[in-house]
CSV table of C-alpha atoms in Angstrom, one decimal:
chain,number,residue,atom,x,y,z
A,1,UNK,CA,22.5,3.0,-58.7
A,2,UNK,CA,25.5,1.2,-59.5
A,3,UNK,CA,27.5,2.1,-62.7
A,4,UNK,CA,27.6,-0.9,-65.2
A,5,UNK,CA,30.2,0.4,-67.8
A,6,UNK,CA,33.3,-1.8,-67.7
A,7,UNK,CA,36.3,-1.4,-66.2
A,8,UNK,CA,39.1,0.4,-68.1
A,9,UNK,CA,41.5,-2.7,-68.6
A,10,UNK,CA,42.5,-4.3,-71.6
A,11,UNK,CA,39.7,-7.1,-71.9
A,12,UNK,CA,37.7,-4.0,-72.0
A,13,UNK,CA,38.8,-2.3,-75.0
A,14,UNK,CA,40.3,-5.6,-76.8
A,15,UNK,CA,38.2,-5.6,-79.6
A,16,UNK,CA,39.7,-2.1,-80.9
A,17,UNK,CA,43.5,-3.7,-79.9
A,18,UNK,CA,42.8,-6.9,-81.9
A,19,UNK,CA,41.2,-4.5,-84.9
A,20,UNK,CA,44.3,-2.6,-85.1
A,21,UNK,CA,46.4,-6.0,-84.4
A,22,UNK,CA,45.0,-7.4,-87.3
A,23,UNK,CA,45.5,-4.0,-89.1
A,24,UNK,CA,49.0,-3.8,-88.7
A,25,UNK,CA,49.8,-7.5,-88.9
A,26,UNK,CA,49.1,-7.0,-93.0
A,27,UNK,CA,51.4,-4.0,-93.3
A,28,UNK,CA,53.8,-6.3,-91.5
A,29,UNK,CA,53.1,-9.4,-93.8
A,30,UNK,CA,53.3,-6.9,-96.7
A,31,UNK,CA,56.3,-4.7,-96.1
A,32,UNK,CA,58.2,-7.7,-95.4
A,33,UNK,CA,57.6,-9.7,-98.7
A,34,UNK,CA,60.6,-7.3,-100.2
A,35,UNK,CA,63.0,-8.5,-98.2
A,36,UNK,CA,61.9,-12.3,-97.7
A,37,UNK,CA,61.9,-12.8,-101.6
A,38,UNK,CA,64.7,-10.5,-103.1
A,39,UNK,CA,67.1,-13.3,-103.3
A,40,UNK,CA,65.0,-14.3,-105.6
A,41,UNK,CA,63.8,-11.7,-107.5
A,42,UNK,CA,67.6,-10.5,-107.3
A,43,UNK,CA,68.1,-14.5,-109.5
A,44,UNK,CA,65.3,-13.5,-111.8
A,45,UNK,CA,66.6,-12.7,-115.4
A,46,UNK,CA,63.9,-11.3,-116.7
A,47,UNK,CA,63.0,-9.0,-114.0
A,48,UNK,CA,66.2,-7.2,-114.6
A,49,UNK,CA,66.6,-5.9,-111.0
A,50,UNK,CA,69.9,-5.4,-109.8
A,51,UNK,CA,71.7,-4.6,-106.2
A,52,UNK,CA,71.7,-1.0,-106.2
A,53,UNK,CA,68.4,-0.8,-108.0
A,54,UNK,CA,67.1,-3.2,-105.4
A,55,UNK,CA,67.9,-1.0,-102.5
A,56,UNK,CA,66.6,2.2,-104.0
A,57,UNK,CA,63.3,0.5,-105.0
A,58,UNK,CA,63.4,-0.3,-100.7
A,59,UNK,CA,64.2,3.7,-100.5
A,60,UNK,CA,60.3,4.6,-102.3
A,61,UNK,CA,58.3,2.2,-100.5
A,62,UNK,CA,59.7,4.4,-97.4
A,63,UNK,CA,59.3,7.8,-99.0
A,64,UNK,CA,55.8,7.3,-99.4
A,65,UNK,CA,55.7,5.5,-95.9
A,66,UNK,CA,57.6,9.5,-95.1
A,67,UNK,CA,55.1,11.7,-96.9
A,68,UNK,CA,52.2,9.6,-95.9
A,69,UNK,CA,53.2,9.8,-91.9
A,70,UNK,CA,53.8,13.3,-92.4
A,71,UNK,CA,50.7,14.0,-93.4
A,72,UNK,CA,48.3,11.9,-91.5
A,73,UNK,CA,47.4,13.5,-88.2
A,74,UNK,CA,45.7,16.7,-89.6
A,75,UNK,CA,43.9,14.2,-92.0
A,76,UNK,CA,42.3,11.7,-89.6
A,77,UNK,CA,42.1,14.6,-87.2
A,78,UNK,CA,39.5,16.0,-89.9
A,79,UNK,CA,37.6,12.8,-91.6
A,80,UNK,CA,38.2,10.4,-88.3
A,81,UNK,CA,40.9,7.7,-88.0
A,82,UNK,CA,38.6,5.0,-89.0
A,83,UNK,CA,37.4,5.6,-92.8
A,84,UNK,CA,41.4,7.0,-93.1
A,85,UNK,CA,42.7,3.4,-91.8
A,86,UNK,CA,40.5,1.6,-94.1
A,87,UNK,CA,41.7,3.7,-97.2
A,88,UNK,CA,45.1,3.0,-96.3
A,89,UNK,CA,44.7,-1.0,-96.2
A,90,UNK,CA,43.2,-0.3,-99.6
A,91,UNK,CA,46.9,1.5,-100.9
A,92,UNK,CA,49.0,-1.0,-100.1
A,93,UNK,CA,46.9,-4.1,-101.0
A,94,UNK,CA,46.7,-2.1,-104.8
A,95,UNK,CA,49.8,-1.5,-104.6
A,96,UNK,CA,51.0,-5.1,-104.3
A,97,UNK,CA,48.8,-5.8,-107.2
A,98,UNK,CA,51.0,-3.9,-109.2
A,99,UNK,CA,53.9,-5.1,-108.2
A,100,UNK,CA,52.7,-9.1,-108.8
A,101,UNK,CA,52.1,-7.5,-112.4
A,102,UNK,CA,55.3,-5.7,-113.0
A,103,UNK,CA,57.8,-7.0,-115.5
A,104,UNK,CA,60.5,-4.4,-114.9
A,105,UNK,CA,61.9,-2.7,-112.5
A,106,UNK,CA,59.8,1.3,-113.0
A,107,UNK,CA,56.5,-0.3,-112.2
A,108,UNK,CA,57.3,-2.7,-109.6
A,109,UNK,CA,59.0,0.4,-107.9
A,110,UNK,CA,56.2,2.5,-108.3
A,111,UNK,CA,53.7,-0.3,-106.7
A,112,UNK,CA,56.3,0.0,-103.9
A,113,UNK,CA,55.7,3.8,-103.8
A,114,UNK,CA,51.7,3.5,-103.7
A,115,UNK,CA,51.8,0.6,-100.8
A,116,UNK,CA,54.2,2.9,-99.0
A,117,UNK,CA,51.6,5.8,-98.7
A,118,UNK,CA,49.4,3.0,-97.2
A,119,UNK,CA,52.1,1.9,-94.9
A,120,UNK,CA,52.9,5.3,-93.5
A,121,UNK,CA,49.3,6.4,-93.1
A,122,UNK,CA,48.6,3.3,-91.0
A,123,UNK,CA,51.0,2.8,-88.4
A,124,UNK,CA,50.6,6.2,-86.9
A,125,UNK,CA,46.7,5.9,-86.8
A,126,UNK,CA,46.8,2.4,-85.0
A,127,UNK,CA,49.3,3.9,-82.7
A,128,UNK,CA,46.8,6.8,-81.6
A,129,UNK,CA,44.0,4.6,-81.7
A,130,UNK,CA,45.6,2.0,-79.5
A,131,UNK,CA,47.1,4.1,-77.0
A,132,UNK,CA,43.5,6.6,-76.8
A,133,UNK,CA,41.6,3.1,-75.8
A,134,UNK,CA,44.5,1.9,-73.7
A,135,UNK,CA,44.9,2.1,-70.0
A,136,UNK,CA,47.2,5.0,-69.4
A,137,UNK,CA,49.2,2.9,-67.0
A,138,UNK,CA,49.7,0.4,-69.2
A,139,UNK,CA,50.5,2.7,-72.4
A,140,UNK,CA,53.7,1.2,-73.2
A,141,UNK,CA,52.8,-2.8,-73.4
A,142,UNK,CA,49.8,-1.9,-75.5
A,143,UNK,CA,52.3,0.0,-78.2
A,144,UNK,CA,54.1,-3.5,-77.5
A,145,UNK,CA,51.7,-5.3,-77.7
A,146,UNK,CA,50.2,-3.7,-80.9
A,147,UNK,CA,53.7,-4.4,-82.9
A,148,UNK,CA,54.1,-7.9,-82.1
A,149,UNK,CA,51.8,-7.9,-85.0
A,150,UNK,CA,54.1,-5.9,-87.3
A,151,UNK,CA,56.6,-9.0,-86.9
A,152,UNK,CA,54.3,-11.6,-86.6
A,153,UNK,CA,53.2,-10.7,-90.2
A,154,UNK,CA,56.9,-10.3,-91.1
A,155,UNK,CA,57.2,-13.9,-89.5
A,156,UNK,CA,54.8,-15.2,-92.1
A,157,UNK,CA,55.9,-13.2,-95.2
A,158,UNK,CA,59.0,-14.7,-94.6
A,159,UNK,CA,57.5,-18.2,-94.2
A,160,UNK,CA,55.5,-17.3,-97.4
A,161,UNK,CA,59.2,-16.7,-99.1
A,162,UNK,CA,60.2,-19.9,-98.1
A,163,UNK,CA,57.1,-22.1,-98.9
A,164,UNK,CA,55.2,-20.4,-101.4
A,165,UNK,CA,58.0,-18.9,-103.6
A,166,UNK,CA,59.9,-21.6,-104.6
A,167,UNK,CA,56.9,-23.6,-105.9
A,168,UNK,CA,55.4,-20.5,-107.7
A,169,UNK,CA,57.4,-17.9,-108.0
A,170,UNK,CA,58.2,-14.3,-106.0
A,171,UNK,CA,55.0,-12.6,-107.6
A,172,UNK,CA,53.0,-15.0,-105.4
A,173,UNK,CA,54.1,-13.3,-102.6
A,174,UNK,CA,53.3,-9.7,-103.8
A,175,UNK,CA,49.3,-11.6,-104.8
A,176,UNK,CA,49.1,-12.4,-101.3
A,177,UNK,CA,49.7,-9.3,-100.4
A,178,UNK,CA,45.9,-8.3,-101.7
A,179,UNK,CA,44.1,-10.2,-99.2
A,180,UNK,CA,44.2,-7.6,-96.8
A,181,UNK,CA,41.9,-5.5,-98.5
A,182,UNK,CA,38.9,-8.6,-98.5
A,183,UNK,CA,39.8,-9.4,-95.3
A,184,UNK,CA,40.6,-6.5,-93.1
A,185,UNK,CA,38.8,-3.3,-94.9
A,186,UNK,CA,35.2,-5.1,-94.0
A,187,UNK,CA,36.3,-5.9,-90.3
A,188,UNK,CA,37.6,-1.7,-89.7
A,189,UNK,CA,34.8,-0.1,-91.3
A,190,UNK,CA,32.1,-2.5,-89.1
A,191,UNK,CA,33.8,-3.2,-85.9
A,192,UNK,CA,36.2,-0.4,-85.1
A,193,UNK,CA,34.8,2.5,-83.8
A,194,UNK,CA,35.6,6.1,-83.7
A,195,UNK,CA,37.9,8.0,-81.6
A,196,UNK,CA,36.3,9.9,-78.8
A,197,UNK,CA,38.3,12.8,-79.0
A,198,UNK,CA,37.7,13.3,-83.0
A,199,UNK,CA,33.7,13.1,-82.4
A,200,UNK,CA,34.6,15.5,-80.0
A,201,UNK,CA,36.3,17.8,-81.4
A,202,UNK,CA,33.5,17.6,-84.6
A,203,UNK,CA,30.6,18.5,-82.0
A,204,UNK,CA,29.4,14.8,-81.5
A,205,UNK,CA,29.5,15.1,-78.1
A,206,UNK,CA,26.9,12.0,-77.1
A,207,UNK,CA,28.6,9.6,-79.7
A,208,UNK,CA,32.3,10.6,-77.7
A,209,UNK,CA,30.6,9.8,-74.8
A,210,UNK,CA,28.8,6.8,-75.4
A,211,UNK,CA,32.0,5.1,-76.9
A,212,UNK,CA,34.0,6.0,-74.3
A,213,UNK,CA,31.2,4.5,-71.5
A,214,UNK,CA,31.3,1.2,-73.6
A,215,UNK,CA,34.9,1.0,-73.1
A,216,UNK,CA,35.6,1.9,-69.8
A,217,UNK,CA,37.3,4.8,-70.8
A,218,UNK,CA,37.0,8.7,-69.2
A,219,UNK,CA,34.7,10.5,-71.0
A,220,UNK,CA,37.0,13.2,-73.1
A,221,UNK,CA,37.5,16.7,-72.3
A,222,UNK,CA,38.3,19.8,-74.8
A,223,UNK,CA,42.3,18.9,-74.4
A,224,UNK,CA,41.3,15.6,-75.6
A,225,UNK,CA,39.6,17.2,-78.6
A,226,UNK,CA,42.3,17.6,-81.6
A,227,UNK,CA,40.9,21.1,-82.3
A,228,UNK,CA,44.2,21.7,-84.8
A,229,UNK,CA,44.0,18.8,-87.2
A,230,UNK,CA,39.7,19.0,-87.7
A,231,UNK,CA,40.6,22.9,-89.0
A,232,UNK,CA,43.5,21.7,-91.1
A,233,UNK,CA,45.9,24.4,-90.0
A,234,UNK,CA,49.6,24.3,-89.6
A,235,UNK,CA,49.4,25.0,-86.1
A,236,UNK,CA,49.0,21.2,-85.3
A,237,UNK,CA,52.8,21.1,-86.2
A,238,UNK,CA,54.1,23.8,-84.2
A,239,UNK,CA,52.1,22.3,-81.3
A,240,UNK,CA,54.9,20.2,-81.2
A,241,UNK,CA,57.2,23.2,-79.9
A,242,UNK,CA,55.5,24.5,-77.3
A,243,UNK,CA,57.0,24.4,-74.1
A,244,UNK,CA,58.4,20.7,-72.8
A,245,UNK,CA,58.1,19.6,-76.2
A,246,UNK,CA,60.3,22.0,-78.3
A,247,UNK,CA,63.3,20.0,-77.3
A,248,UNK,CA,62.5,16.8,-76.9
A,249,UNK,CA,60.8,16.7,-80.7
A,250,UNK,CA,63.9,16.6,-82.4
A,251,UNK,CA,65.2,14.5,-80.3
A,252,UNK,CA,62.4,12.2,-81.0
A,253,UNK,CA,62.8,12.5,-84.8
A,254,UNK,CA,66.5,11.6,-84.4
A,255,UNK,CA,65.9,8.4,-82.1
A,256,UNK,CA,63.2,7.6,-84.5
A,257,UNK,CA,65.4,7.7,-87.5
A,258,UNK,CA,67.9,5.5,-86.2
A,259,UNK,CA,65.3,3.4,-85.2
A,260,UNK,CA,63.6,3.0,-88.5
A,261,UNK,CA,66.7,2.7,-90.2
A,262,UNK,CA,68.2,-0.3,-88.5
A,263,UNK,CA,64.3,-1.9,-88.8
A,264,UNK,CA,64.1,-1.1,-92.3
A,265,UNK,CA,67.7,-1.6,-93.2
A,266,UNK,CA,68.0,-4.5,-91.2
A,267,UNK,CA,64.3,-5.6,-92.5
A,268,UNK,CA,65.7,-5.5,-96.6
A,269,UNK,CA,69.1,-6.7,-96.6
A,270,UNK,CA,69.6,-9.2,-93.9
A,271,UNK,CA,69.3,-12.4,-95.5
A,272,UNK,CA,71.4,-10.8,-98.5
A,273,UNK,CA,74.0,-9.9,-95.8
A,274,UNK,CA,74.3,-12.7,-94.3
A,275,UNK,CA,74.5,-14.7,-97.6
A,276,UNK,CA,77.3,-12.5,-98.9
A,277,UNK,CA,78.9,-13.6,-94.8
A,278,UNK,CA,78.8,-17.4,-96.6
A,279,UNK,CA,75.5,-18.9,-95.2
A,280,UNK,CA,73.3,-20.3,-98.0
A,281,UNK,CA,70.1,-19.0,-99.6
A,282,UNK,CA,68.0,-21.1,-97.4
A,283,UNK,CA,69.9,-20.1,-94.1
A,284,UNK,CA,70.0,-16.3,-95.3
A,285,UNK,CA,66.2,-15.8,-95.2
A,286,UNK,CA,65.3,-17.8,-92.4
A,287,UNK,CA,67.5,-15.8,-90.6
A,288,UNK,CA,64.7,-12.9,-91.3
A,289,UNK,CA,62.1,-15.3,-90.0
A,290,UNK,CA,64.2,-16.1,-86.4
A,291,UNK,CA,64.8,-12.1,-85.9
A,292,UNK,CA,60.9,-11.5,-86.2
A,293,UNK,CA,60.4,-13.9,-83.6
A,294,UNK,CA,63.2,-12.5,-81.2
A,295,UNK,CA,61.2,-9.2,-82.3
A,296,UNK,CA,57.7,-10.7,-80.6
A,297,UNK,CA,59.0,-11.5,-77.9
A,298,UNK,CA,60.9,-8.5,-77.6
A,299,UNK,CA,57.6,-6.7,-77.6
A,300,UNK,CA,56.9,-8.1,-74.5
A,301,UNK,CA,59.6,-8.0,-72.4
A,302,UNK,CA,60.1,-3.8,-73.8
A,303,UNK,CA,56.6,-3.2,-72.6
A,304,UNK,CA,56.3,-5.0,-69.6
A,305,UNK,CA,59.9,-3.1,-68.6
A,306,UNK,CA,59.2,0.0,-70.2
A,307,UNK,CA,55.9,0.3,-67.7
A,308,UNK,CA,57.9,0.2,-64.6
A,309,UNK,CA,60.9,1.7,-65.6
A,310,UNK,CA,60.2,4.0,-68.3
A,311,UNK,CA,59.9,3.6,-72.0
A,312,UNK,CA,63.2,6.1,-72.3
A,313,UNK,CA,65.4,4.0,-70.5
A,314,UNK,CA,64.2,1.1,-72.0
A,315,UNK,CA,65.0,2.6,-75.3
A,316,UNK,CA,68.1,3.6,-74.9
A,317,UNK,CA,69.4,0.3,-73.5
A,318,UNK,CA,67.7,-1.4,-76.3
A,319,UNK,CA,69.6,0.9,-79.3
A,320,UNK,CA,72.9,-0.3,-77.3
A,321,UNK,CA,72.2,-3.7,-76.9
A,322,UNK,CA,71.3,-3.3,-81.0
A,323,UNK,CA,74.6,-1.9,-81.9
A,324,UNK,CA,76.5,-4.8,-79.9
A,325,UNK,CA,74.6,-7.5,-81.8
A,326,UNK,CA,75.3,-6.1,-84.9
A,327,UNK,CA,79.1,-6.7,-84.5
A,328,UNK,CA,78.7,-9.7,-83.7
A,329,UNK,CA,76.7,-10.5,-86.8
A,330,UNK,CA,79.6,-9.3,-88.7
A,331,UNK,CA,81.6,-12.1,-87.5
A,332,UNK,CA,81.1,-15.6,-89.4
A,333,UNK,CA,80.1,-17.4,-86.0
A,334,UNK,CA,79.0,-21.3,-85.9
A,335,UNK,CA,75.3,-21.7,-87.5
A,336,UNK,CA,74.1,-22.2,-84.7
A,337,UNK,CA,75.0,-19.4,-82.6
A,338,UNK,CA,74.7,-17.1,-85.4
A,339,UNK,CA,71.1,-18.1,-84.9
A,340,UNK,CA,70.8,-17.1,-81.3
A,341,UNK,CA,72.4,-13.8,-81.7
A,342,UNK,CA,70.3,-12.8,-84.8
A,343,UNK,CA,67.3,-13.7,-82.3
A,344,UNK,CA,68.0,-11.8,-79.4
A,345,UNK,CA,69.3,-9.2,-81.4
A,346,UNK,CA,65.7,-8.8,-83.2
A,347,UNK,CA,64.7,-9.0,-78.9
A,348,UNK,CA,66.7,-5.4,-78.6
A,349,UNK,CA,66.2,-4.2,-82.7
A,350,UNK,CA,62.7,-3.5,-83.3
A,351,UNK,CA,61.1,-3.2,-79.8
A,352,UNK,CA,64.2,-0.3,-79.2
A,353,UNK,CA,62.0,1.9,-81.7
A,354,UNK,CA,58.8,1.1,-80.7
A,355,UNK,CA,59.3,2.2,-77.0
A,356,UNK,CA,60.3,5.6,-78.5
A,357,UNK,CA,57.0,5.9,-79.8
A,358,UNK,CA,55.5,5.2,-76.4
A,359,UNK,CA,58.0,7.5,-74.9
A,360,UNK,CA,56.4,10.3,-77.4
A,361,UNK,CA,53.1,9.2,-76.3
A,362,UNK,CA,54.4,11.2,-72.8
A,363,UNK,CA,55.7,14.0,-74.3
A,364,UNK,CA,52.6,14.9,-76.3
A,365,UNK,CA,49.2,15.8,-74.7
A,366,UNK,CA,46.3,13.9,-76.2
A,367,UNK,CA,45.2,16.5,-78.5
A,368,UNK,CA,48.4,16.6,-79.9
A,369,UNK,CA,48.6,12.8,-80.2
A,370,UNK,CA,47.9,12.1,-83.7
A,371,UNK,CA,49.8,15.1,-85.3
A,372,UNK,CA,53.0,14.1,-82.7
A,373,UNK,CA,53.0,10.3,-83.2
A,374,UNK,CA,52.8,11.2,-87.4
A,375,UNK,CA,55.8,13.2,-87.3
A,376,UNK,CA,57.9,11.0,-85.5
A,377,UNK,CA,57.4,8.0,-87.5
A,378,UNK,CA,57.2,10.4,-90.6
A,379,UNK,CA,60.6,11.9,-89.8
A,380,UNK,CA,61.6,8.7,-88.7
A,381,UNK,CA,61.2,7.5,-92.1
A,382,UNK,CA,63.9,9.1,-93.7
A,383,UNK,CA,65.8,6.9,-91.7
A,384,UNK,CA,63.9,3.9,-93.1
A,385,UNK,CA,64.2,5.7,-96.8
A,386,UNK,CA,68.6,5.8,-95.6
A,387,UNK,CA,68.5,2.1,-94.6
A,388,UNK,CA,67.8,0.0,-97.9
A,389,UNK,CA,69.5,2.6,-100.1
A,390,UNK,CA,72.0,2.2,-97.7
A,391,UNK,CA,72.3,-1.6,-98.0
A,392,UNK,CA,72.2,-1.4,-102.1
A,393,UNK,CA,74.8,1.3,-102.2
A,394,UNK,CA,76.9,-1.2,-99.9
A,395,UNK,CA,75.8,-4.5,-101.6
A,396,UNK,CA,76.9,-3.0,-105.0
A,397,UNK,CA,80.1,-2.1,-104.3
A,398,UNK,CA,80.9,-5.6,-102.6
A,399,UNK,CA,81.2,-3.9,-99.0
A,400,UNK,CA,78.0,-6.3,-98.2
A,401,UNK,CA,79.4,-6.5,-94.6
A,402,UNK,CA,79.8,-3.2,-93.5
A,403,UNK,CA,75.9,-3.0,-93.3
A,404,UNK,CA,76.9,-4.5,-89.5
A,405,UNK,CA,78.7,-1.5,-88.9
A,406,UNK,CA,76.5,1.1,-90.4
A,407,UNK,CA,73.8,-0.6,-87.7
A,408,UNK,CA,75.5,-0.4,-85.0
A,409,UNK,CA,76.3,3.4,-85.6
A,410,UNK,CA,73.1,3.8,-85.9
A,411,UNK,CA,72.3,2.2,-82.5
A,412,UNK,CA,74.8,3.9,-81.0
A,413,UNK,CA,73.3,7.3,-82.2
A,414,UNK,CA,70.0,5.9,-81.4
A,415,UNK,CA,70.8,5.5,-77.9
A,416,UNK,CA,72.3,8.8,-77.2
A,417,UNK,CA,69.2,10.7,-78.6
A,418,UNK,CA,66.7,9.0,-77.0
A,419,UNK,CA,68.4,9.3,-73.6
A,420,UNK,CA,68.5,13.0,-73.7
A,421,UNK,CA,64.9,13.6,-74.1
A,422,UNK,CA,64.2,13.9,-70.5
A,423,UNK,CA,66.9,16.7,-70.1
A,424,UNK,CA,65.8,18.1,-73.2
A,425,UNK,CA,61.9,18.3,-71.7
A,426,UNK,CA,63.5,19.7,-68.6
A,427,UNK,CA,65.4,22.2,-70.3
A,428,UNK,CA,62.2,23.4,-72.5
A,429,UNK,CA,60.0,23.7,-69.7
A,430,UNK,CA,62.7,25.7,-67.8
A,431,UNK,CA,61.8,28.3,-70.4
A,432,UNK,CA,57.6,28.2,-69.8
A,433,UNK,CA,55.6,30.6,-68.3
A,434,UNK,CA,54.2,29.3,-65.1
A,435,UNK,CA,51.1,28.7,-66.4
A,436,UNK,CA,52.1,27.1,-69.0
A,437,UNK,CA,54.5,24.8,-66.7
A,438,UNK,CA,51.6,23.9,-64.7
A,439,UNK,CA,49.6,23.0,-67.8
A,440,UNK,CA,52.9,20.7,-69.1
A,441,UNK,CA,52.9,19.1,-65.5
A,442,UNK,CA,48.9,18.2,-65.5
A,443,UNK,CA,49.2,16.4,-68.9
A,444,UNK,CA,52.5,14.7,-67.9
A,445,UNK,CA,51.2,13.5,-65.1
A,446,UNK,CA,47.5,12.3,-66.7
A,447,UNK,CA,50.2,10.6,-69.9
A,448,UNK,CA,51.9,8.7,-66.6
């Protein structure tokens, strides 16, 4: 009798990319609203917020995104990604509550703090989920594919800064930023299901199987089972350093924390950066608007690429063709120019950091997905805690402009770690037992 499960393609398992889509649209709508209104919050007298206190308010919302991402995979690994995604829509949407009420600069900071835990929690979980139900061949355009929502909400927090804000004030931005929890929080808990390999790894062996026959996907096996995080023990981490992997992980961190600071840096203090270059407060944020959309597109073009040749190389070319438009940002160009290299510099920016996730996605077997993916964009958030600090520390001082170079740097770093991960997995696994080589290969091959 013929089977009538579905193909393993994307139309098959859409529903669970358009869950997460939607997911991560809102942290990008809602981590964004910082940077599209802080001109304005910077020209608020009453708020009292200054440069430097600016940019170190930007430095919590990413050390909660740190601890957060640090922590995650063990936690979903033991309660299931689903219920754990829903409770961290639920963080950030309180936490821009508080900051829509906050009328100094302590409270709004801590709101920051509390949506940060929500932010940090929920990138890595949409990342695992999306590239579990993904066609392994096509891993790297659905991590693409999955961020173009990040700047698409960035795209409309910014349009939200330039609409909504003038007529009634920054804190409508931050009350906007509570929709997410009426809107998305129903939709996860009813629609998304559960990963396979966490029902597996809890003994639900039917449930694993029957969501894995409804979308096309291989039934899981005990590697796909994430037997470390559902007992809670630190031996999820050093799973990251066994053989073929205890290289390459630092090298992952590093590439990620250039990554997240340019996207975080670059995310805060652009339109103040390019306002202190002598473009006007109008022209200064919709330059955060025009970078998003070079950043959808980007998204594509990285993950189409990054399929045929490899989500390294595309990475590394990426982190260079980063630093290169950051100088020329530095330079007060024509407007309209300036436009077109702040686009197709958000092409290479944001879509440079992403494909190091995917690239991480083949360095890590299955089992070690969530713990792996947590600790690269948790690590990686020290970068994005560097970043705005970074900016303020620079802003304050008048050195507005040297952001540019700091970026570029950081490209340039970027590019040099994330190249030598393949030497560095070569090198590791020159060390491995035979067995142990043979197990590296098998899962290499199946993350291929």
């Amino acid at each position: 009798m013929p089977s009538t499960a579905p193909r393993h393609t994307f139309r098959s398992v859409a529903p669970v990319l358009a869950l997460c889509w939607l997911a991560v649209f809102f942290e990008g709508m809602d981590v964004n609203v910082y940077g599209a209104v802080m001109p304005r919050m910077l020209d608020d007298p009453g708020l009292g917020l200054g440069p430097a206190t600016a940019g170190t308010i930007g430095s919590w919302t990413t050390l909660g995104m740190l601890v957060a991402a640090l922590a995650i995979g063990p936690v979903t690994d033991r309660l299931g990604r689903r219920p754990v995604l829903a409770a961290s829509v639920a963080l950030f949407s309180l936490g821009s509550a508080i900051c829509a009420l906050s009328g100094t600069p302590a409270p709004f900071g801590a709101g920051r703090f509390l949506a940060g835990l929500g932010f940090g929690s929920l990138l890595p979980i949409c990342l695992s989920m999306v590239l579990e139900f993904a066609p392994p061949r096509r891993a790297a355009l659905a991590t693409g594919l999955l961020m173009t929502s990040y700047h698409v909400g960035g795209m409309f927090a910014t349009g939200l800064g330039m609409t909504l804000a003038p007529a009634l004030g920054w804190r409508s931005i931050f009350w906007a930023g509570v929709l997410p929890a009426l809107i998305a929080i129903p939709l996860l808990l009813r629609l998304l299901p559960e990963s396979p390999g966490v029902l597996l790894a809890k003994g639900r062996t039917a449930e694993a199987h029957a969501i894995a026959d409804r979308y096309g996907m291989a039934r899981p096996g005990p590697t796909d089972a994430p037997a470390h995080g559902t007992g809670g023990r630190p031996s999820s981490v050093l799973a990251l350093f066994r053989p073929g992997a205890r290289w390459a992980t630092p090298l992952l961190w590093l590439a990620s924390f250039c990554g997240l600071l340019l996207v975080y840096g670059v995310g805060t203090w652009l339109p103040q950066m390019m306002r202190a270059s002598g473009y006007g407060l109008t022209s200064s944020v919709s330059f955060l608007l025009v970078i998003n959309v070079g950043a959808v597109v980007g998204m594509f073009i990285a993950g189409r690429t990054a399929d045929r040749y490899g989500p390294v190389r595309v990475s590394a070319l990426w982190f260079l063709l980063t630093a290169a438009g950051a100088l020329l940002l530095r330079a007060h160009l024509p407007l309209a120019l300036t436009y077109a290299v702040v686009a197709v510099t958000g092409i290479w920016l944001f879509s440079a950091q992403v494909m190091v996730y995917a690239a991480a996605d083949r360095v890590y077997p299955a089992a070690d997905r969530a713990t792996g993916m947590g600790w690269v964009t948790g690590i990686g958030r020290t970068g994005a805690v560097v970043g705005p600090w970074l900016g303020g520390i620079l802003a304050a001082d008048g050195n507005t402009q040297l952001g540019f170079v700091a970026f570029a740097l950081a490209g340039l770093l970027g590019a040099a770690a994330i190249a030598l991960v393949p030497v560095a997995r070569r090198f590791g696994n020159g060390a491995a037992s035979p067995a142990a080589l043979g197990a590296q290969a098998e899962a290499q091959a199946g993350a291929e």
